[in-house]
Amino acid sequence: HRDSTFNITTQNIWGYADGKSVFITKAFMQPKFAWRGFEVTSRNFTKIDMLGKISLIYYMKTTDSEILGANRSRNNNKPRLMEFILNVENGKVKKLTKDHLREIMSHDEEFLLRLNNMYSSDFKNKKGEVYALISDYNKKYSVFQKDKNLN
């Protein structure tokens, strides 16, 4: 999408806020290799679903197997969950993996222990626990300051 008044394109902005939510351009999260599939949806931005020191971003990705080549079956067109984390300390967006969470949580033994207790094979199946871990981490290490004048 292009805004001709301000020359804004999805390639030259990070994201936007609508007053209630923050949205980030998917360009920061696209796979770097064509064999993973090209997105066929028209939405260029996705909502940051959990905003905090570790921000959680997820959306459903639909790919076009014809772009991938004839050796791919039509079953590859099924939407698949794409999950990312934004580290607000350095601004980097990475896939949601145990290793990437470990990088961010490495300074806190309590969170490392909780993370390490999730076996790698179970990590993908324990989304509720992973999201709860991120939420708890964000509560402990809040990036938001409370206004002292508010009760």
PDB file of C-alpha atoms in Angstrom:
ATOM      1  CA  HIS A   1       0.000   0.000   0.000  1.00  0.00           C
ATOM      2  CA  ARG A   2       1.207   3.531  -0.721  1.00  0.00           C
ATOM      3  CA  ASP A   3       0.126   6.885   0.660  1.00  0.00           C
ATOM      4  CA  SER A   4       0.875   9.460  -2.050  1.00  0.00           C
ATOM      5  CA  THR A   5       0.534  12.462   0.271  1.00  0.00           C
ATOM      6  CA  PHE A   6       3.406  11.463   2.543  1.00  0.00           C
ATOM      7  CA  ASN A   7       5.167   8.869   0.350  1.00  0.00           C
ATOM      8  CA  ILE A   8       4.618   6.184   2.965  1.00  0.00           C
ATOM      9  CA  THR A   9       4.958   2.556   1.935  1.00  0.00           C
ATOM     10  CA  THR A  10       4.976  -0.643   3.967  1.00  0.00           C
ATOM     11  CA  GLN A  11       8.663  -1.004   3.129  1.00  0.00           C
ATOM     12  CA  ASN A  12       9.731   2.241   4.808  1.00  0.00           C
ATOM     13  CA  ILE A  13       7.791   2.254   8.080  1.00  0.00           C
ATOM     14  CA  TRP A  14       8.077  -0.013  11.110  1.00  0.00           C
ATOM     15  CA  GLY A  15       4.453   0.098  12.175  1.00  0.00           C
ATOM     16  CA  TYR A  16       1.671   2.269  13.502  1.00  0.00           C
ATOM     17  CA  ALA A  17      -0.751   2.667  16.413  1.00  0.00           C
ATOM     18  CA  ASP A  18      -4.476   3.288  16.120  1.00  0.00           C
ATOM     19  CA  GLY A  19      -4.970   4.561  19.672  1.00  0.00           C
ATOM     20  CA  LYS A  20      -5.825   1.100  21.043  1.00  0.00           C
ATOM     21  CA  SER A  21      -3.304  -1.288  19.494  1.00  0.00           C
ATOM     22  CA  VAL A  22       0.158  -1.307  17.951  1.00  0.00           C
ATOM     23  CA  PHE A  23       0.711  -2.892  14.547  1.00  0.00           C
ATOM     24  CA  ILE A  24       4.019  -3.925  12.976  1.00  0.00           C
ATOM     25  CA  THR A  25       4.767  -4.453   9.306  1.00  0.00           C
ATOM     26  CA  LYS A  26       5.131  -8.105   8.343  1.00  0.00           C
ATOM     27  CA  ALA A  27       8.238  -7.204   6.322  1.00  0.00           C
ATOM     28  CA  PHE A  28      10.210  -7.508   9.582  1.00  0.00           C
ATOM     29  CA  MET A  29       8.979 -11.063  10.047  1.00  0.00           C
ATOM     30  CA  GLN A  30       9.009 -12.606   6.561  1.00  0.00           C
ATOM     31  CA  PRO A  31      11.134 -15.681   5.951  1.00  0.00           C
ATOM     32  CA  LYS A  32      14.254 -14.880   3.988  1.00  0.00           C
ATOM     33  CA  PHE A  33      13.992 -17.934   1.766  1.00  0.00           C
ATOM     34  CA  ALA A  34      11.456 -18.282  -1.052  1.00  0.00           C
ATOM     35  CA  TRP A  35      10.944 -22.003  -0.457  1.00  0.00           C
ATOM     36  CA  ARG A  36       9.053 -21.183   2.735  1.00  0.00           C
ATOM     37  CA  GLY A  37       6.282 -19.575   0.724  1.00  0.00           C
ATOM     38  CA  PHE A  38       5.040 -16.170  -0.271  1.00  0.00           C
ATOM     39  CA  GLU A  39       2.137 -14.717   1.604  1.00  0.00           C
ATOM     40  CA  VAL A  40      -1.055 -14.344  -0.396  1.00  0.00           C
ATOM     41  CA  THR A  41      -3.034 -12.257   2.099  1.00  0.00           C
ATOM     42  CA  SER A  42      -3.460  -8.536   1.509  1.00  0.00           C
ATOM     43  CA  ARG A  43      -2.698  -7.453   5.076  1.00  0.00           C
ATOM     44  CA  ASN A  44       0.744  -5.887   5.367  1.00  0.00           C
ATOM     45  CA  PHE A  45       0.585  -5.276   9.121  1.00  0.00           C
ATOM     46  CA  THR A  46      -0.198  -7.457  12.085  1.00  0.00           C
ATOM     47  CA  LYS A  47      -1.134  -6.566  15.647  1.00  0.00           C
ATOM     48  CA  ILE A  48       1.349  -6.923  18.491  1.00  0.00           C
ATOM     49  CA  ASP A  49      -0.793  -9.186  20.656  1.00  0.00           C
ATOM     50  CA  MET A  50       1.119  -8.900  23.935  1.00  0.00           C
ATOM     51  CA  LEU A  51       2.963  -5.636  24.441  1.00  0.00           C
ATOM     52  CA  GLY A  52       5.822  -5.645  26.933  1.00  0.00           C
ATOM     53  CA  LYS A  53       9.547  -6.129  27.322  1.00  0.00           C
ATOM     54  CA  ILE A  54       9.015  -9.278  25.271  1.00  0.00           C
ATOM     55  CA  SER A  55       6.225  -8.465  22.844  1.00  0.00           C
ATOM     56  CA  LEU A  56       4.349 -11.363  21.278  1.00  0.00           C
ATOM     57  CA  ILE A  57       3.266 -11.238  17.655  1.00  0.00           C
ATOM     58  CA  TYR A  58       1.334 -13.971  15.904  1.00  0.00           C
ATOM     59  CA  TYR A  59      -0.833 -14.338  12.833  1.00  0.00           C
ATOM     60  CA  MET A  60      -2.028 -16.949  10.361  1.00  0.00           C
ATOM     61  CA  LYS A  61       0.031 -17.134   7.165  1.00  0.00           C
ATOM     62  CA  THR A  62      -1.415 -18.458   3.927  1.00  0.00           C
ATOM     63  CA  THR A  63       1.011 -19.267   1.118  1.00  0.00           C
ATOM     64  CA  ASP A  64       0.539 -19.918  -2.562  1.00  0.00           C
ATOM     65  CA  SER A  65       2.020 -23.291  -3.520  1.00  0.00           C
ATOM     66  CA  GLU A  66       2.061 -22.365  -7.224  1.00  0.00           C
ATOM     67  CA  ILE A  67       4.705 -19.758  -6.446  1.00  0.00           C
ATOM     68  CA  LEU A  68       6.718 -22.454  -4.684  1.00  0.00           C
ATOM     69  CA  GLY A  69       6.760 -24.776  -7.703  1.00  0.00           C
ATOM     70  CA  ALA A  70       5.033 -27.847  -9.034  1.00  0.00           C
ATOM     71  CA  ASN A  71       6.665 -30.249  -6.556  1.00  0.00           C
ATOM     72  CA  ARG A  72       4.569 -28.856  -3.701  1.00  0.00           C
ATOM     73  CA  SER A  73       1.101 -30.215  -3.031  1.00  0.00           C
ATOM     74  CA  ARG A  74      -2.015 -28.114  -2.576  1.00  0.00           C
ATOM     75  CA  ASN A  75      -2.005 -29.103   1.116  1.00  0.00           C
ATOM     76  CA  ASN A  76       0.733 -26.519   1.616  1.00  0.00           C
ATOM     77  CA  ASN A  77      -1.889 -23.790   1.168  1.00  0.00           C
ATOM     78  CA  LYS A  78      -3.210 -24.414   4.678  1.00  0.00           C
ATOM     79  CA  PRO A  79      -2.796 -21.388   6.902  1.00  0.00           C
ATOM     80  CA  ARG A  80      -0.096 -21.855   9.488  1.00  0.00           C
ATOM     81  CA  LEU A  81       0.582 -20.038  12.706  1.00  0.00           C
ATOM     82  CA  MET A  82       3.502 -17.618  12.563  1.00  0.00           C
ATOM     83  CA  GLU A  83       4.833 -16.570  15.975  1.00  0.00           C
ATOM     84  CA  PHE A  84       7.441 -13.941  16.728  1.00  0.00           C
ATOM     85  CA  ILE A  85       8.799 -12.025  19.672  1.00  0.00           C
ATOM     86  CA  LEU A  86       9.956  -8.431  19.685  1.00  0.00           C
ATOM     87  CA  ASN A  87      12.711  -7.661  22.164  1.00  0.00           C
ATOM     88  CA  VAL A  88      12.038  -4.024  23.075  1.00  0.00           C
ATOM     89  CA  GLU A  89      15.550  -3.687  24.518  1.00  0.00           C
ATOM     90  CA  ASN A  90      17.164  -3.960  21.082  1.00  0.00           C
ATOM     91  CA  GLY A  91      14.211  -3.759  18.662  1.00  0.00           C
ATOM     92  CA  LYS A  92      14.921  -7.179  17.111  1.00  0.00           C
ATOM     93  CA  VAL A  93      12.091  -9.401  15.912  1.00  0.00           C
ATOM     94  CA  LYS A  94      12.789 -13.136  15.998  1.00  0.00           C
ATOM     95  CA  LYS A  95      10.786 -16.318  15.674  1.00  0.00           C
ATOM     96  CA  LEU A  96       9.288 -17.498  18.952  1.00  0.00           C
ATOM     97  CA  THR A  97      11.647 -20.281  19.961  1.00  0.00           C
ATOM     98  CA  LYS A  98      12.971 -21.579  23.233  1.00  0.00           C
ATOM     99  CA  ASP A  99      16.486 -20.408  22.312  1.00  0.00           C
ATOM    100  CA  HIS A 100      15.357 -16.870  21.491  1.00  0.00           C
ATOM    101  CA  LEU A 101      13.457 -16.611  24.783  1.00  0.00           C
ATOM    102  CA  ARG A 102      16.505 -17.969  26.602  1.00  0.00           C
ATOM    103  CA  GLU A 103      18.637 -15.160  25.114  1.00  0.00           C
ATOM    104  CA  ILE A 104      16.317 -12.520  26.563  1.00  0.00           C
ATOM    105  CA  MET A 105      15.672 -14.237  29.915  1.00  0.00           C
ATOM    106  CA  SER A 106      19.293 -15.287  30.516  1.00  0.00           C
ATOM    107  CA  HIS A 107      19.735 -12.833  33.412  1.00  0.00           C
ATOM    108  CA  ASP A 108      16.883 -14.301  35.491  1.00  0.00           C
ATOM    109  CA  GLU A 109      17.369 -17.788  36.965  1.00  0.00           C
ATOM    110  CA  GLU A 110      13.688 -18.197  37.890  1.00  0.00           C
ATOM    111  CA  PHE A 111      12.502 -17.667  34.321  1.00  0.00           C
ATOM    112  CA  LEU A 112      15.350 -19.730  32.865  1.00  0.00           C
ATOM    113  CA  LEU A 113      14.364 -22.633  35.110  1.00  0.00           C
ATOM    114  CA  ARG A 114      10.710 -22.392  34.041  1.00  0.00           C
ATOM    115  CA  LEU A 115      11.746 -22.198  30.387  1.00  0.00           C
ATOM    116  CA  ASN A 116      14.196 -25.085  30.657  1.00  0.00           C
ATOM    117  CA  ASN A 117      11.527 -27.260  32.281  1.00  0.00           C
ATOM    118  CA  MET A 118       9.611 -27.102  28.989  1.00  0.00           C
ATOM    119  CA  TYR A 119      11.161 -29.840  26.909  1.00  0.00           C
ATOM    120  CA  SER A 120      12.094 -28.816  23.373  1.00  0.00           C
ATOM    121  CA  SER A 121       9.748 -31.410  21.884  1.00  0.00           C
ATOM    122  CA  ASP A 122       6.863 -30.086  24.000  1.00  0.00           C
ATOM    123  CA  PHE A 123       7.628 -26.392  23.474  1.00  0.00           C
ATOM    124  CA  LYS A 124       5.410 -26.084  20.369  1.00  0.00           C
ATOM    125  CA  ASN A 125       2.556 -27.885  22.126  1.00  0.00           C
ATOM    126  CA  LYS A 126       2.694 -25.760  25.284  1.00  0.00           C
ATOM    127  CA  LYS A 127       1.615 -22.406  23.853  1.00  0.00           C
ATOM    128  CA  GLY A 128      -0.498 -21.564  26.903  1.00  0.00           C
ATOM    129  CA  GLU A 129       2.475 -22.102  29.215  1.00  0.00           C
ATOM    130  CA  VAL A 130       4.833 -20.202  26.910  1.00  0.00           C
ATOM    131  CA  TYR A 131       2.452 -17.240  26.657  1.00  0.00           C
ATOM    132  CA  ALA A 132       1.985 -17.284  30.459  1.00  0.00           C
ATOM    133  CA  LEU A 133       5.768 -17.290  30.911  1.00  0.00           C
ATOM    134  CA  ILE A 134       6.115 -14.254  28.627  1.00  0.00           C
ATOM    135  CA  SER A 135       3.250 -12.496  30.428  1.00  0.00           C
ATOM    136  CA  ASP A 136       4.814 -13.151  33.853  1.00  0.00           C
ATOM    137  CA  TYR A 137       8.194 -11.922  32.602  1.00  0.00           C
ATOM    138  CA  ASN A 138       6.575  -8.734  31.294  1.00  0.00           C
ATOM    139  CA  LYS A 139       4.896  -8.138  34.658  1.00  0.00           C
ATOM    140  CA  LYS A 140       8.194  -8.517  36.504  1.00  0.00           C
ATOM    141  CA  TYR A 141      10.179  -6.407  34.020  1.00  0.00           C
ATOM    142  CA  SER A 142       7.571  -3.879  32.979  1.00  0.00           C
ATOM    143  CA  VAL A 143       8.396  -1.323  30.320  1.00  0.00           C
ATOM    144  CA  PHE A 144       5.436   0.768  31.396  1.00  0.00           C
ATOM    145  CA  GLN A 145       5.731   3.260  34.228  1.00  0.00           C
ATOM    146  CA  LYS A 146       2.804   3.895  36.508  1.00  0.00           C
ATOM    147  CA  ASP A 147       1.770   7.477  36.991  1.00  0.00           C
ATOM    148  CA  LYS A 148       2.372   8.280  40.666  1.00  0.00           C
ATOM    149  CA  ASN A 149      -0.505  10.782  40.602  1.00  0.00           C
ATOM    150  CA  LEU A 150      -3.057   8.078  39.749  1.00  0.00           C
ATOM    151  CA  ASN A 151      -4.572   5.896  42.452  1.00  0.00           C
TER     152      ASN A 151
END
